[in-house]
Coordinates of N, CA, C and O in Angstrom, one line a residue:
X1 N 0.8 -1.2 0.0 CA 0.0 0.0 0.0 C 0.9 1.2 0.0 O 1.8 1.3 0.8
X2 N 0.6 2.2 -0.9 CA 1.3 3.4 -0.9 C 0.8 4.4 0.0 O -0.4 4.5 0.2
X3 N 1.7 5.2 0.6 CA 1.3 6.3 1.5 C 2.3 7.3 1.4 O 3.4 7.1 0.9
X4 N 2.0 8.5 1.9 CA 3.1 9.6 2.0 C 3.7 9.6 3.3 O 4.5 10.5 3.6
X5 N 3.5 8.6 4.2 CA 4.1 8.6 5.5 C 5.6 8.3 5.3 O 6.0 7.5 4.4
X6 N 6.4 8.9 6.2 CA 7.8 8.6 6.2 C 8.1 7.4 7.0 O 7.8 7.4 8.2
X7 N 8.7 6.4 6.4 CA 9.1 5.2 7.2 C 10.6 5.2 7.4 O 11.4 5.2 6.4
X8 N 11.1 5.4 8.6 CA 12.5 5.5 8.9 C 12.9 4.2 9.7 O 12.2 3.8 10.6
X9 N 14.0 3.6 9.4 CA 14.4 2.5 10.1 C 15.9 2.5 10.2 O 16.6 3.1 9.4
X10 N 16.5 1.8 11.1 CA 17.9 1.7 11.3 C 18.3 0.3 11.0 O 17.6 -0.7 11.2
X11 N 19.5 0.1 10.4 CA 20.0 -1.2 10.0 C 21.1 -1.6 10.9 O 22.0 -0.9 11.2
X12 N 20.9 -2.8 11.5 CA 21.9 -3.3 12.4 C 22.7 -4.4 11.8 O 23.7 -4.9 12.4
X13 N 22.4 -4.9 10.6 CA 23.1 -6.0 10.0 C 23.5 -5.6 8.6 O 22.6 -5.3 7.8
X14 N 24.8 -5.6 8.3 CA 25.3 -5.3 7.0 C 26.0 -6.5 6.5 O 26.7 -7.2 7.3
X15 N 25.9 -6.8 5.2 CA 26.6 -8.0 4.7 C 28.1 -7.6 4.4 O 28.3 -6.8 3.4
X16 N 29.0 -8.0 5.2 CA 30.4 -7.6 5.1 C 31.1 -8.6 4.2 O 31.0 -9.8 4.3
X17 N 32.0 -8.1 3.3 CA 32.8 -8.9 2.5 C 33.9 -9.6 3.4 O 34.3 -9.0 4.4
X18 N 34.2 -10.8 3.1 CA 35.2 -11.5 3.9 C 36.6 -11.0 3.7 O 37.0 -10.6 2.6
X19 N 37.4 -10.9 4.8 CA 38.8 -10.5 4.7 C 39.6 -11.5 5.5 O 39.1 -12.1 6.4
X20 N 40.8 -11.7 5.1 CA 41.7 -12.6 5.8 C 41.8 -12.4 7.3 O 41.9 -13.3 8.1
X21 N 41.9 -11.1 7.7 CA 42.1 -10.8 9.1 C 40.9 -10.5 9.9 O 41.0 -10.1 11.1
X22 N 39.7 -10.8 9.4 CA 38.4 -10.6 10.1 C 37.5 -11.8 10.0 O 37.4 -12.4 8.9
X23 N 36.9 -12.2 11.1 CA 36.1 -13.3 11.2 C 34.9 -13.1 10.2 O 34.4 -12.0 10.0
X24 N 34.5 -14.2 9.6 CA 33.3 -14.2 8.6 C 32.1 -13.5 9.2 O 31.7 -13.8 10.4
X25 N 31.5 -12.6 8.5 CA 30.4 -11.9 8.9 C 30.6 -10.7 9.9 O 29.7 -10.0 10.3
X26 N 31.9 -10.5 10.2 CA 32.3 -9.4 11.1 C 33.0 -8.3 10.3 O 33.3 -8.5 9.1
X27 N 33.3 -7.2 10.9 CA 33.9 -6.0 10.2 C 34.9 -5.4 11.1 O 34.9 -5.5 12.3
X28 N 35.9 -4.7 10.4 CA 36.9 -4.0 11.1 C 37.3 -2.9 10.1 O 36.9 -2.9 9.0
X29 N 38.1 -1.9 10.6 CA 38.6 -0.9 9.7 C 39.2 -1.5 8.4 O 39.9 -2.5 8.5
X30 N 38.8 -1.0 7.3 CA 39.2 -1.5 6.0 C 38.2 -2.4 5.4 O 38.3 -2.8 4.2
X31 N 37.1 -2.7 6.1 CA 36.0 -3.6 5.6 C 35.1 -2.9 4.6 O 34.9 -1.6 4.7
X32 N 34.5 -3.6 3.7 CA 33.5 -3.1 2.8 C 32.3 -4.0 2.9 O 32.4 -5.2 3.0
X33 N 31.1 -3.4 2.9 CA 29.9 -4.2 3.1 C 28.7 -3.5 2.3 O 28.9 -2.5 1.6
X34 N 27.6 -4.1 2.5 CA 26.4 -3.6 1.7 C 25.1 -4.0 2.5 O 25.1 -5.0 3.2
X35 N 24.1 -3.2 2.2 CA 22.7 -3.6 2.6 C 21.8 -3.3 1.5 O 22.1 -2.5 0.6
X36 N 20.6 -3.9 1.5 CA 19.6 -3.8 0.4 C 18.3 -3.2 0.9 O 17.9 -3.5 2.0
X37 N 17.7 -2.4 0.0 CA 16.3 -1.9 0.3 C 15.5 -2.5 -0.9 O 15.8 -2.2 -2.1
X38 N 14.5 -3.2 -0.6 CA 13.6 -3.8 -1.6 C 12.3 -3.0 -1.7 O 11.7 -2.8 -0.7
X39 N 12.0 -2.6 -3.0 CA 10.7 -1.9 -3.2 C 9.8 -3.0 -4.0 O 10.2 -3.4 -5.1
X40 N 8.7 -3.3 -3.3 CA 7.8 -4.3 -3.9 C 6.5 -3.6 -4.2 O 5.7 -3.4 -3.4
X41 N 6.3 -3.3 -5.5 CA 5.1 -2.5 -5.9 C 3.9 -3.4 -6.2 O 2.9 -2.9 -6.8
X42 N 3.9 -4.7 -5.9 CA 2.9 -5.6 -6.4 C 1.5 -5.4 -5.8 O 0.5 -5.9 -6.3
X43 N 1.4 -4.6 -4.8 CA 0.1 -4.3 -4.1 C -0.5 -3.0 -4.6 O -1.6 -2.6 -4.0
X44 N 0.0 -2.4 -5.6 CA -0.6 -1.1 -6.1 C -0.9 -1.2 -7.5 O -0.5 -2.1 -8.2
X45 N -1.7 -0.3 -8.0 CA -2.2 -0.4 -9.4 C -2.0 1.0 -10.1 O -2.7 1.3 -11.0
X46 N -1.0 1.8 -9.5 CA -0.7 3.1 -10.1 C 0.8 3.2 -10.2 O 1.5 2.7 -9.4
X47 N 1.3 4.0 -11.2 CA 2.7 4.3 -11.3 C 3.0 5.2 -10.1 O 2.2 6.0 -9.6
X48 N 4.3 5.0 -9.6 CA 4.7 5.8 -8.5 C 6.2 6.1 -8.5 O 6.9 5.4 -9.2
X49 N 6.6 7.0 -7.7 CA 8.0 7.2 -7.6 C 8.3 7.0 -6.1 O 7.5 7.2 -5.2
X50 N 9.5 6.5 -5.8 CA 10.0 6.4 -4.5 C 11.2 7.2 -4.3 O 12.0 7.4 -5.2
X51 N 11.4 7.7 -3.1 CA 12.5 8.6 -2.7 C 13.2 8.0 -1.5 O 12.5 7.7 -0.5
X52 N 14.5 7.7 -1.6 CA 15.3 7.2 -0.5 C 16.2 8.2 -0.1 O 17.0 8.8 -0.9
X53 N 16.2 8.5 1.2 CA 17.2 9.5 1.8 C 17.9 8.8 2.9 O 17.4 8.1 3.8
X54 N 19.3 8.9 2.8 CA 20.2 8.3 3.8 C 20.7 9.4 4.7 O 21.3 10.4 4.2
X55 N 20.5 9.3 6.0 CA 20.9 10.3 7.0 C 22.3 9.9 7.5 O 22.5 9.3 8.5
X56 N 23.3 10.3 6.7 CA 24.7 9.9 7.0 C 25.3 10.8 8.2 O 26.3 10.4 8.7
X57 N 24.6 11.8 8.6 CA 25.1 12.6 9.7 C 25.0 11.9 11.0 O 25.7 12.3 11.9
X58 N 24.2 10.8 11.1 CA 24.1 10.1 12.4 C 24.9 8.8 12.4 O 24.7 8.0 13.3
X59 N 25.8 8.6 11.4 CA 26.7 7.4 11.5 C 27.5 7.5 12.8 O 28.0 8.6 13.1
X60 N 27.6 6.4 13.5 CA 28.2 6.4 14.8 C 29.7 6.3 14.8 O 30.4 6.1 15.8
X61 N 30.4 6.5 13.6 CA 31.8 6.5 13.5 C 32.1 7.3 12.3 O 31.6 7.0 11.2
X62 N 33.0 8.3 12.4 CA 33.2 9.2 11.3 C 33.9 8.5 10.1 O 34.0 9.1 9.0
X63 N 34.4 7.3 10.3 CA 35.2 6.6 9.3 C 34.3 5.7 8.4 O 34.7 5.1 7.5
X64 N 33.0 5.7 8.7 CA 32.0 5.0 7.8 C 31.6 5.9 6.7 O 31.4 7.1 6.9
X65 N 31.6 5.3 5.5 CA 31.3 6.1 4.3 C 30.4 5.4 3.4 O 30.6 4.2 3.1
X66 N 29.3 6.0 2.9 CA 28.5 5.4 1.9 C 29.2 5.6 0.6 O 29.4 6.7 0.2
X67 N 29.6 4.5 0.0 CA 30.4 4.6 -1.3 C 29.6 4.6 -2.5 O 30.0 5.2 -3.5
X68 N 28.4 4.0 -2.5 CA 27.5 4.0 -3.7 C 26.1 3.5 -3.3 O 25.9 2.8 -2.3
X69 N 25.2 4.0 -4.1 CA 23.8 3.6 -4.0 C 23.3 3.4 -5.4 O 23.4 4.3 -6.2
X70 N 22.7 2.2 -5.7 CA 22.3 2.0 -7.0 C 21.1 1.0 -7.0 O 21.0 0.2 -6.1
X71 N 20.3 1.0 -8.1 CA 19.3 0.1 -8.3 C 19.9 -1.1 -9.0 O 20.4 -0.9 -10.1
X72 N 19.9 -2.3 -8.5 CA 20.8 -3.4 -9.0 C 20.2 -4.0 -10.3 O 21.0 -4.7 -11.0
X73 N 19.0 -3.8 -10.6 CA 18.4 -4.4 -11.8 C 18.4 -3.4 -13.0 O 17.8 -3.7 -14.0
X74 N 19.1 -2.3 -12.9 CA 19.2 -1.3 -14.0 C 18.0 -0.5 -14.2 O 17.9 0.1 -15.3
X75 N 17.1 -0.4 -13.3 CA 15.9 0.4 -13.4 C 16.3 1.9 -13.2 O 17.3 2.2 -12.7
X76 N 15.4 2.8 -13.7 CA 15.6 4.2 -13.5 C 15.8 4.6 -12.1 O 14.9 4.3 -11.2
X77 N 16.9 5.2 -11.8 CA 17.3 5.6 -10.4 C 18.2 6.8 -10.5 O 19.3 6.7 -11.1
X78 N 17.8 7.9 -9.9 CA 18.5 9.1 -10.0 C 18.9 9.7 -8.7 O 18.1 9.8 -7.8
X79 N 20.2 10.1 -8.6 CA 20.6 10.8 -7.3 C 20.3 12.3 -7.5 O 20.7 12.9 -8.5
X80 N 19.4 12.8 -6.7 CA 18.9 14.2 -6.8 C 19.5 15.2 -5.8 O 19.4 16.4 -6.0
X81 N 20.2 14.7 -4.8 CA 20.9 15.5 -3.9 C 22.0 14.7 -3.2 O 22.1 13.5 -3.5
X82 N 22.7 15.3 -2.3 CA 23.8 14.6 -1.7 C 23.5 13.2 -1.2 O 24.2 12.2 -1.4
X83 N 22.3 13.1 -0.5 CA 21.9 11.8 0.1 C 20.5 11.3 -0.3 O 19.9 10.5 0.4
X84 N 20.0 11.8 -1.4 CA 18.6 11.5 -1.8 C 18.6 11.0 -3.2 O 19.2 11.5 -4.1
X85 N 17.8 9.9 -3.4 CA 17.7 9.2 -4.6 C 16.3 8.9 -5.0 O 15.5 8.7 -4.1
X86 N 16.0 9.0 -6.3 CA 14.6 8.8 -6.7 C 14.5 7.7 -7.8 O 15.4 7.6 -8.7
X87 N 13.5 6.8 -7.6 CA 13.3 5.8 -8.6 C 11.8 5.9 -9.1 O 11.0 6.3 -8.3
X88 N 11.6 5.6 -10.3 CA 10.2 5.6 -10.9 C 9.8 4.2 -11.2 O 10.5 3.5 -11.9
X89 N 8.6 3.9 -10.8 CA 8.0 2.6 -11.0 C 6.8 2.7 -12.0 O 5.7 3.2 -11.5
X90 N 6.9 2.4 -13.3 CA 5.8 2.6 -14.2 C 4.8 1.5 -14.0 O 5.1 0.3 -13.6
X91 N 3.6 1.8 -14.4 CA 2.5 0.8 -14.3 C 2.8 -0.5 -15.0 O 2.5 -1.6 -14.6
X92 N 3.5 -0.3 -16.2 CA 3.8 -1.5 -17.0 C 4.6 -2.5 -16.2 O 4.5 -3.7 -16.4
X93 N 5.5 -2.1 -15.4 CA 6.3 -3.0 -14.6 C 5.6 -3.5 -13.3 O 5.9 -4.6 -12.9
X94 N 4.7 -2.7 -12.8 CA 3.9 -3.2 -11.7 C 3.0 -4.4 -12.2 O 2.9 -5.4 -11.5
X95 N 2.5 -4.3 -13.4 CA 1.7 -5.4 -13.9 C 2.4 -6.7 -14.1 O 1.9 -7.7 -14.2
X96 N 3.8 -6.6 -14.3 CA 4.6 -7.8 -14.5 C 5.3 -8.3 -13.2 O 6.2 -9.1 -13.2
X97 N 4.8 -7.7 -12.1 CA 5.3 -8.1 -10.7 C 6.8 -7.8 -10.6 O 7.5 -8.6 -9.9
X98 N 7.3 -6.8 -11.3 CA 8.7 -6.4 -11.2 C 9.0 -5.9 -9.8 O 8.3 -5.0 -9.3
X99 N 10.1 -6.3 -9.1 CA 10.5 -5.7 -7.9 C 11.8 -4.9 -8.1 O 12.6 -5.2 -9.0
X100 N 12.0 -4.0 -7.2 CA 13.2 -3.1 -7.3 C 14.0 -3.3 -6.1 O 13.6 -3.5 -5.0
X101 N 15.3 -3.4 -6.3 CA 16.3 -3.7 -5.3 C 17.4 -2.6 -5.3 O 18.1 -2.5 -6.3
X102 N 17.5 -1.9 -4.2 CA 18.5 -0.8 -4.2 C 19.7 -1.3 -3.3 O 19.4 -1.8 -2.1
X103 N 20.9 -1.3 -3.8 CA 22.1 -1.7 -3.0 C 22.8 -0.4 -2.5 O 23.1 0.5 -3.2
X104 N 23.1 -0.4 -1.2 CA 23.8 0.6 -0.5 C 25.2 0.1 -0.1 O 25.2 -0.8 0.8
X105 N 26.3 0.5 -0.6 CA 27.6 0.1 -0.3 C 28.2 1.0 0.8 O 28.1 2.2 0.7
X106 N 28.9 0.4 1.7 CA 29.5 1.1 2.8 C 30.9 0.7 3.0 O 31.2 -0.5 2.9
X107 N 31.8 1.6 3.4 CA 33.2 1.3 3.6 C 33.5 1.8 5.0 O 33.0 2.9 5.5
X108 N 34.2 1.0 5.8 CA 34.8 1.4 7.1 C 36.2 1.7 6.8 O 37.1 0.9 6.7
X109 N 36.5 3.0 6.6 CA 37.9 3.5 6.3 C 38.8 3.2 7.4 O 38.5 3.3 8.6
X110 N 40.0 2.8 7.1 CA 41.1 2.5 8.1 C 41.9 3.8 8.2 O 42.8 4.1 7.5
X111 N 41.6 4.5 9.3 CA 42.3 5.8 9.6 C 43.0 5.6 10.9 O 42.3 5.4 12.0
X112 N 44.3 5.6 11.0 CA 45.1 5.3 12.2 C 44.8 6.4 13.3 O 44.9 6.1 14.5
X113 N 44.4 7.6 12.9 CA 44.0 8.6 13.9 C 42.7 8.3 14.6 O 42.3 9.0 15.5
X114 N 41.9 7.3 14.1 CA 40.6 7.0 14.6 C 40.6 5.6 15.4 O 39.6 5.1 15.6
X115 N 41.8 5.1 15.7 CA 41.9 3.8 16.3 C 41.1 3.6 17.6 O 40.5 2.6 17.8
X116 N 41.0 4.6 18.5 CA 40.3 4.5 19.7 C 38.8 4.3 19.5 O 38.2 3.4 20.1
X117 N 38.2 5.1 18.6 CA 36.8 4.9 18.3 C 36.5 3.6 17.6 O 35.5 3.0 17.8
X118 N 37.5 3.3 16.7 CA 37.3 2.0 15.9 C 37.4 0.8 16.9 O 36.6 -0.1 16.8
X119 N 38.3 0.9 17.9 CA 38.4 -0.2 18.8 C 37.2 -0.4 19.7 O 36.6 -1.5 19.9
X120 N 36.7 0.8 20.1 CA 35.4 0.7 20.9 C 34.3 0.1 20.2 O 33.6 -0.7 20.7
X121 N 34.1 0.5 18.9 CA 33.0 0.0 18.1 C 33.2 -1.5 17.8 O 32.4 -2.3 17.9
X122 N 34.4 -1.8 17.3 CA 34.8 -3.1 16.9 C 34.8 -4.2 18.0 O 34.6 -5.4 17.8
X123 N 34.9 -3.7 19.3 CA 35.0 -4.7 20.4 C 33.6 -5.1 20.9 O 33.5 -6.0 21.8
X124 N 32.6 -4.5 20.4 CA 31.2 -4.9 20.8 C 30.9 -6.2 20.3 O 31.3 -6.6 19.2
X125 N 30.2 -7.0 21.0 CA 29.8 -8.4 20.6 C 29.1 -8.4 19.3 O 29.4 -9.2 18.4
X126 N 28.1 -7.5 19.1 CA 27.4 -7.4 17.8 C 27.6 -5.9 17.3 O 27.1 -5.0 17.9
X127 N 28.4 -5.8 16.2 CA 28.6 -4.5 15.6 C 27.3 -3.9 15.1 O 26.6 -4.5 14.4
X128 N 27.0 -2.8 15.7 CA 25.7 -2.1 15.3 C 26.1 -0.8 14.6 O 26.8 0.0 15.2
X129 N 25.6 -0.6 13.4 CA 25.8 0.6 12.7 C 24.4 1.1 12.3 O 23.7 0.5 11.6
X130 N 24.1 2.2 12.9 CA 22.7 2.8 12.6 C 22.8 3.8 11.5 O 23.6 4.7 11.5
X131 N 22.0 3.5 10.4 CA 22.0 4.3 9.3 C 20.5 4.6 9.0 O 19.8 3.8 8.4
X132 N 20.0 5.7 9.6 CA 18.6 6.0 9.3 C 18.3 6.2 7.8 O 19.0 7.0 7.2
X133 N 17.3 5.5 7.3 CA 17.0 5.5 5.9 C 15.5 5.8 5.9 O 14.7 5.2 6.5
X134 N 15.1 6.9 5.1 CA 13.7 7.2 4.9 C 13.3 6.8 3.5 O 14.1 7.2 2.5
X135 N 12.2 6.2 3.4 CA 11.7 5.8 2.1 C 10.3 6.3 2.0 O 9.4 6.0 2.8
X136 N 10.0 7.2 1.0 CA 8.7 7.7 0.8 C 8.3 7.3 -0.6 O 9.1 7.2 -1.5
X137 N 7.0 7.2 -0.8 CA 6.4 6.9 -2.2 C 5.2 7.8 -2.4 O 4.5 8.2 -1.5
X138 N 5.0 8.2 -3.7 CA 3.8 8.9 -4.1 C 3.5 8.6 -5.5 O 4.4 8.2 -6.3
X139 N 2.2 8.8 -5.8 CA 1.8 8.5 -7.2 C 2.6 9.4 -8.2 O 2.9 10.6 -7.9
X140 N 2.9 8.8 -9.3 CA 3.6 9.5 -10.4 C 2.8 9.5 -11.7 O 2.5 8.5 -12.2
X141 N 2.6 10.7 -12.2 CA 1.8 10.9 -13.4 C 2.7 11.1 -14.6 O 2.1 11.4 -15.7
X142 N 4.0 11.1 -14.5 CA 4.9 11.3 -15.6 C 5.3 12.8 -15.9 O 6.1 13.1 -16.7
X143 N 4.7 13.7 -15.1 CA 4.9 15.1 -15.4 C 6.2 15.7 -14.7 O 6.8 16.7 -15.1
X144 N 6.5 15.0 -13.6 CA 7.7 15.5 -12.8 C 9.0 15.0 -13.4 O 9.1 13.8 -13.8
X145 N 10.0 15.9 -13.5 CA 11.3 15.5 -14.0 C 12.3 15.8 -12.9 O 12.1 16.5 -12.0
X146 N 13.5 15.1 -13.0 CA 14.5 15.2 -12.0 C 15.8 15.5 -12.7 O 16.1 15.0 -13.8
X147 N 16.6 16.2 -12.0 CA 18.0 16.5 -12.5 C 19.0 15.8 -11.6 O 18.9 15.8 -10.4
X148 N 19.9 15.1 -12.3 CA 21.0 14.4 -11.6 C 21.8 15.3 -10.8 O 22.2 16.4 -11.2
X149 N 22.1 14.9 -9.6 CA 22.9 15.7 -8.6 C 24.4 15.7 -9.1 O 24.9 14.7 -9.5
X150 N 25.0 16.8 -9.1 CA 26.4 17.0 -9.5 C 27.2 17.4 -8.3 O 27.2 18.6 -8.0
X151 N 28.0 16.5 -7.8 CA 28.9 16.9 -6.6 C 29.8 18.0 -6.9 O 30.1 18.8 -6.0
X152 N 30.3 18.1 -8.1 CA 31.3 19.1 -8.5 C 30.7 20.5 -8.5 O 31.5 21.5 -8.4
X153 N 29.4 20.6 -8.7 CA 28.8 22.0 -8.8 C 28.4 22.5 -7.4 O 27.8 23.6 -7.4
X154 N 28.6 21.7 -6.4 CA 28.1 22.1 -5.0 C 29.2 23.0 -4.4 O 30.3 22.9 -4.4

């Protein structure tokens, strides 16, 4: 069901790539991981757009960095501001039960000046990284256009 309500959630589990010096499924400075946001439009009968905003200001360690955000199936997906992305779901794809999957890649940078904070975070039994993500959706009639965000022009 589509609504204009803002749904915000925090992610506690990230799929971390395996490294020789880190236990499977765990992370340390230098690790790279990802999480997914799935958009399932099968319960609606109208074209819509969805907007994803990542609140990177609340990352609990300054060395975490969102390295990329993309729709993994090659669907239309546009970065419209520093932390906001828009995807458009046309009625033709809703009728074919197409699902949309957005991948968010994250890097834990290895900065020797940040070792104390890294140690504190890494020594916890369950590594928790809170990344508030807002996903909103609204009906799309095709009249709205979007301009790709250009980091260099900011």
